[in-house]
Short mmCIF file of C-alpha atoms and ligand atoms in Angstrom, two decimals:
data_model
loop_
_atom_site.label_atom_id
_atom_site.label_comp_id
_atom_site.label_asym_id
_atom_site.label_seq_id
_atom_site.Cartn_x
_atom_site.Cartn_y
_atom_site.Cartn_z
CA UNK A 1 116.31 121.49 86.83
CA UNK A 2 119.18 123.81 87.94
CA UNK A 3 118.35 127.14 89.79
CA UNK A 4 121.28 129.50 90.30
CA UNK A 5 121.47 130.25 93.73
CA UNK A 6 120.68 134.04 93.21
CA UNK A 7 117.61 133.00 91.16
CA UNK A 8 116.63 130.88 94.42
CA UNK A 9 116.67 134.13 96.74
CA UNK A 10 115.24 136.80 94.46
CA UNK A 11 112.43 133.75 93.81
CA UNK A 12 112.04 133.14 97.26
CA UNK A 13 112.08 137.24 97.99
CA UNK A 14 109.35 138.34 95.29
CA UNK A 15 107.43 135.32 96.53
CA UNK A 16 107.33 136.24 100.17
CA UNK A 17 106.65 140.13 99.34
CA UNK A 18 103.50 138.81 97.69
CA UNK A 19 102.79 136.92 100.72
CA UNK A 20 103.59 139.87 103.45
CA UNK A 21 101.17 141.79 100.42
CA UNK A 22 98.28 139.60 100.42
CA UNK A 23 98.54 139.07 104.39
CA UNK A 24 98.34 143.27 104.70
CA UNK A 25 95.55 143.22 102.79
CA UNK A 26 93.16 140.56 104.25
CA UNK A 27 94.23 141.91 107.51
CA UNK A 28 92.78 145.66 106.51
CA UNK A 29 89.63 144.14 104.79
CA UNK A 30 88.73 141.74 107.53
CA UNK A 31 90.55 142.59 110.98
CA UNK A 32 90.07 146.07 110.46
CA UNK A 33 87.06 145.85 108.58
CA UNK A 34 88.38 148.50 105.90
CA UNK A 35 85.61 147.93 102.57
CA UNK A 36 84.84 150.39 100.15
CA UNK A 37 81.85 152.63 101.26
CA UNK A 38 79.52 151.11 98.48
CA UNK A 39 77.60 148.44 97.74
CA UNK A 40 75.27 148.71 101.03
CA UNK A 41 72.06 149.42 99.71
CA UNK A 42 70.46 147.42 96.26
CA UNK A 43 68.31 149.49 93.17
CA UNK A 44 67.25 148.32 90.54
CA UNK A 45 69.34 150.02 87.48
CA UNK A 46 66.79 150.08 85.40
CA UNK A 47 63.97 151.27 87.52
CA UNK A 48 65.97 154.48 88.92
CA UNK A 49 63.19 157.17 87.77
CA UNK A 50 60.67 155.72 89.71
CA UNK A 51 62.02 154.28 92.71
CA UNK A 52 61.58 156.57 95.61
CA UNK A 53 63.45 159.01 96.53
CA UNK A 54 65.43 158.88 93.45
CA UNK A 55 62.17 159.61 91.19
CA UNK A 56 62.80 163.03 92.93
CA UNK A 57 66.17 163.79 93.32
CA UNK A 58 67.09 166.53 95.53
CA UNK A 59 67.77 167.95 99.14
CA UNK A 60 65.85 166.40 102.10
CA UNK A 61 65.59 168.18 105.44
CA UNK A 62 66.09 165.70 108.56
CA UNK A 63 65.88 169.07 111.12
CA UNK A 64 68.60 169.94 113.34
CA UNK A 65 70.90 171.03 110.68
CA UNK A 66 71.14 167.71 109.47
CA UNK A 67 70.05 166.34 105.27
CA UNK A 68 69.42 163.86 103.09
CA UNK A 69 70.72 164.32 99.33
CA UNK A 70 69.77 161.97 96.42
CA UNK A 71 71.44 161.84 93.32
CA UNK A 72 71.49 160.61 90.52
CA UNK A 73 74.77 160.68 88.15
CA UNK A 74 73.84 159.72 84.36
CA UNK A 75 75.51 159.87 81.45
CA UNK A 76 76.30 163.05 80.61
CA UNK A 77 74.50 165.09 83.92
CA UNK A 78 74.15 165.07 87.59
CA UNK A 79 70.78 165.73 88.81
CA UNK A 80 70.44 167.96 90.53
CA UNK A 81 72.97 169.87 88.59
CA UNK A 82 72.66 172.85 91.07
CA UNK A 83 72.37 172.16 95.22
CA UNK A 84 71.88 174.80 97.63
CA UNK A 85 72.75 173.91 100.82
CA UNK A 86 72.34 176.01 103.99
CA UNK A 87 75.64 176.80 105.76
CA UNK A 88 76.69 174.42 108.81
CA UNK A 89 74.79 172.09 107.51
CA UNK A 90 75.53 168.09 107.44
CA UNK A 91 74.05 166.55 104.42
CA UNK A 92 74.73 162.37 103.63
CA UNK A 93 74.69 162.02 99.81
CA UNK A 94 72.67 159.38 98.14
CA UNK A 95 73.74 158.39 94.71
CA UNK A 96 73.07 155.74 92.03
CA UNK A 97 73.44 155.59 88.38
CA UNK A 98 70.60 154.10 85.67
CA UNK A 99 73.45 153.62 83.37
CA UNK A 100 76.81 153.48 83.75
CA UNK A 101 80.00 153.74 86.38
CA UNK A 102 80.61 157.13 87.63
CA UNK A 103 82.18 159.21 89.83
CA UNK A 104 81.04 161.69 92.43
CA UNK A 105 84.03 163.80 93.57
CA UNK A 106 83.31 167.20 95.86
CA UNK A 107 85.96 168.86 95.41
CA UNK A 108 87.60 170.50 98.38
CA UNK A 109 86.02 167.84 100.69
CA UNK A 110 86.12 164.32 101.31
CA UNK A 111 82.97 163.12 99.17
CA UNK A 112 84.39 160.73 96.55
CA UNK A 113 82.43 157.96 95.70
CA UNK A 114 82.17 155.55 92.56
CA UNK A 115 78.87 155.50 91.62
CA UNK A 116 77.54 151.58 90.25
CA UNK A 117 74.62 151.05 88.43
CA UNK A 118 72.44 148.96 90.80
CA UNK A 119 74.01 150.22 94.14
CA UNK A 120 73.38 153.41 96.59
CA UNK A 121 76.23 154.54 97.48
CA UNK A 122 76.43 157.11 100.49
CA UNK A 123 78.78 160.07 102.03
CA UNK A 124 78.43 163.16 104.79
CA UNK A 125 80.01 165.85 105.06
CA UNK A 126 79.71 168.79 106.88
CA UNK A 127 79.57 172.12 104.78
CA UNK A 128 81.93 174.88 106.93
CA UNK A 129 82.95 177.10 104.57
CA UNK A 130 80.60 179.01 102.44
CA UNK A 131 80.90 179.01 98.89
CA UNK A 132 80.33 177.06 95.05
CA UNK A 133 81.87 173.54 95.33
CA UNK A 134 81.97 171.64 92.25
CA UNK A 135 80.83 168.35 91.74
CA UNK A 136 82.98 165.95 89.19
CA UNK A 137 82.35 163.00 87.70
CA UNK A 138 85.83 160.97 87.74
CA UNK A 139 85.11 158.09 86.33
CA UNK A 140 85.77 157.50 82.47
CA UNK A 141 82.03 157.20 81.66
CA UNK A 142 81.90 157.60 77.84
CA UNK A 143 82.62 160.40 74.84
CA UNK A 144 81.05 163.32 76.90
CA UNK A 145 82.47 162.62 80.00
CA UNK A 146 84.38 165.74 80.74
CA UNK A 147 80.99 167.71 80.28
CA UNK A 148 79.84 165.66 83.54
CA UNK A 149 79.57 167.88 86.58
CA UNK A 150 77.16 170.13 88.59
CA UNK A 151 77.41 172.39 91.83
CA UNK A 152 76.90 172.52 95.59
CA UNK A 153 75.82 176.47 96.73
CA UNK A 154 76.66 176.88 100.32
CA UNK A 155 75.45 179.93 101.96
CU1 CUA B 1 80.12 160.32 84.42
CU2 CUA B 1 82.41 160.54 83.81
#
């Protein structure tokens, strides 16, 4: 079979992009050891309301200014829907789902997580500025998805 020349070097170009592509990317996930943040902690999907401390969902004082937060993201709610959190405070966020995938976006900080049925997945952040954050969902999770979302008071 006869390859024009030209076809030879684009062919040999697009297939040493995908090369230099793939090698960035193993490189990131292994030498650098850059993974998503989920999938470090195992629940069972199906037993979410009564697995502690999910069966209570809600803030958790560690002292020194420091929380735990567990969530759980359903379809269509967040619960809690409303979370008061002092000001200054660094809280690590706990959240699963019984159902399906969602998302768990603070918005105005760096707390975005995908949220998989049968994993914990976990952020902190430290709350600064006073004031209502909202809490999205943004992850397509069914007909009422847009309705999906809840607050953070910070005071
Ligand atoms: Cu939950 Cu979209």
């Amino acid at each position: 079979m006869h390859v024009h020349r030209y076809e030879r070097i684009w062919m040999t170009f697009g297939i040493g992009m995908l090369l230099v592509f793939l090698t960035i990317v193993l490189v990131a996930a292994f030498a650098d050891n850059m993974n998503p943040p989920s999938d470090m902690m195992q629940i069972d999907p199906t037993k979410v309301a009564s697995t502690p401390p999910f069966e209570r969902p809600g803030l958790r004082s560690l002292g020194n200014g420091r929380y735990e937060a567990y969530y759980v993201a359903r379809i269509f709610a967040f619960s809690p829907n409303i979370l008061r959190v002092p000001l200054g405070s660094t809280v690590t966020f706990y959240v699963t789902s019984p159902d399906v995938v969602h998302g768990f976006n603070i918005a105005h900080t760096a707390v975005n997580m995908m949220v998989i049925p049968g994993w914990v997945n976990s952020a902190t952040h430290t709350f600064r500025t006073p004031g209502t954050y909202l809490l999205v969902c943004n992850e397509y999770c069914g007909i009422e998805h847009q309705t999906m979302f809840g607050s953070l008071e910070v005071r």
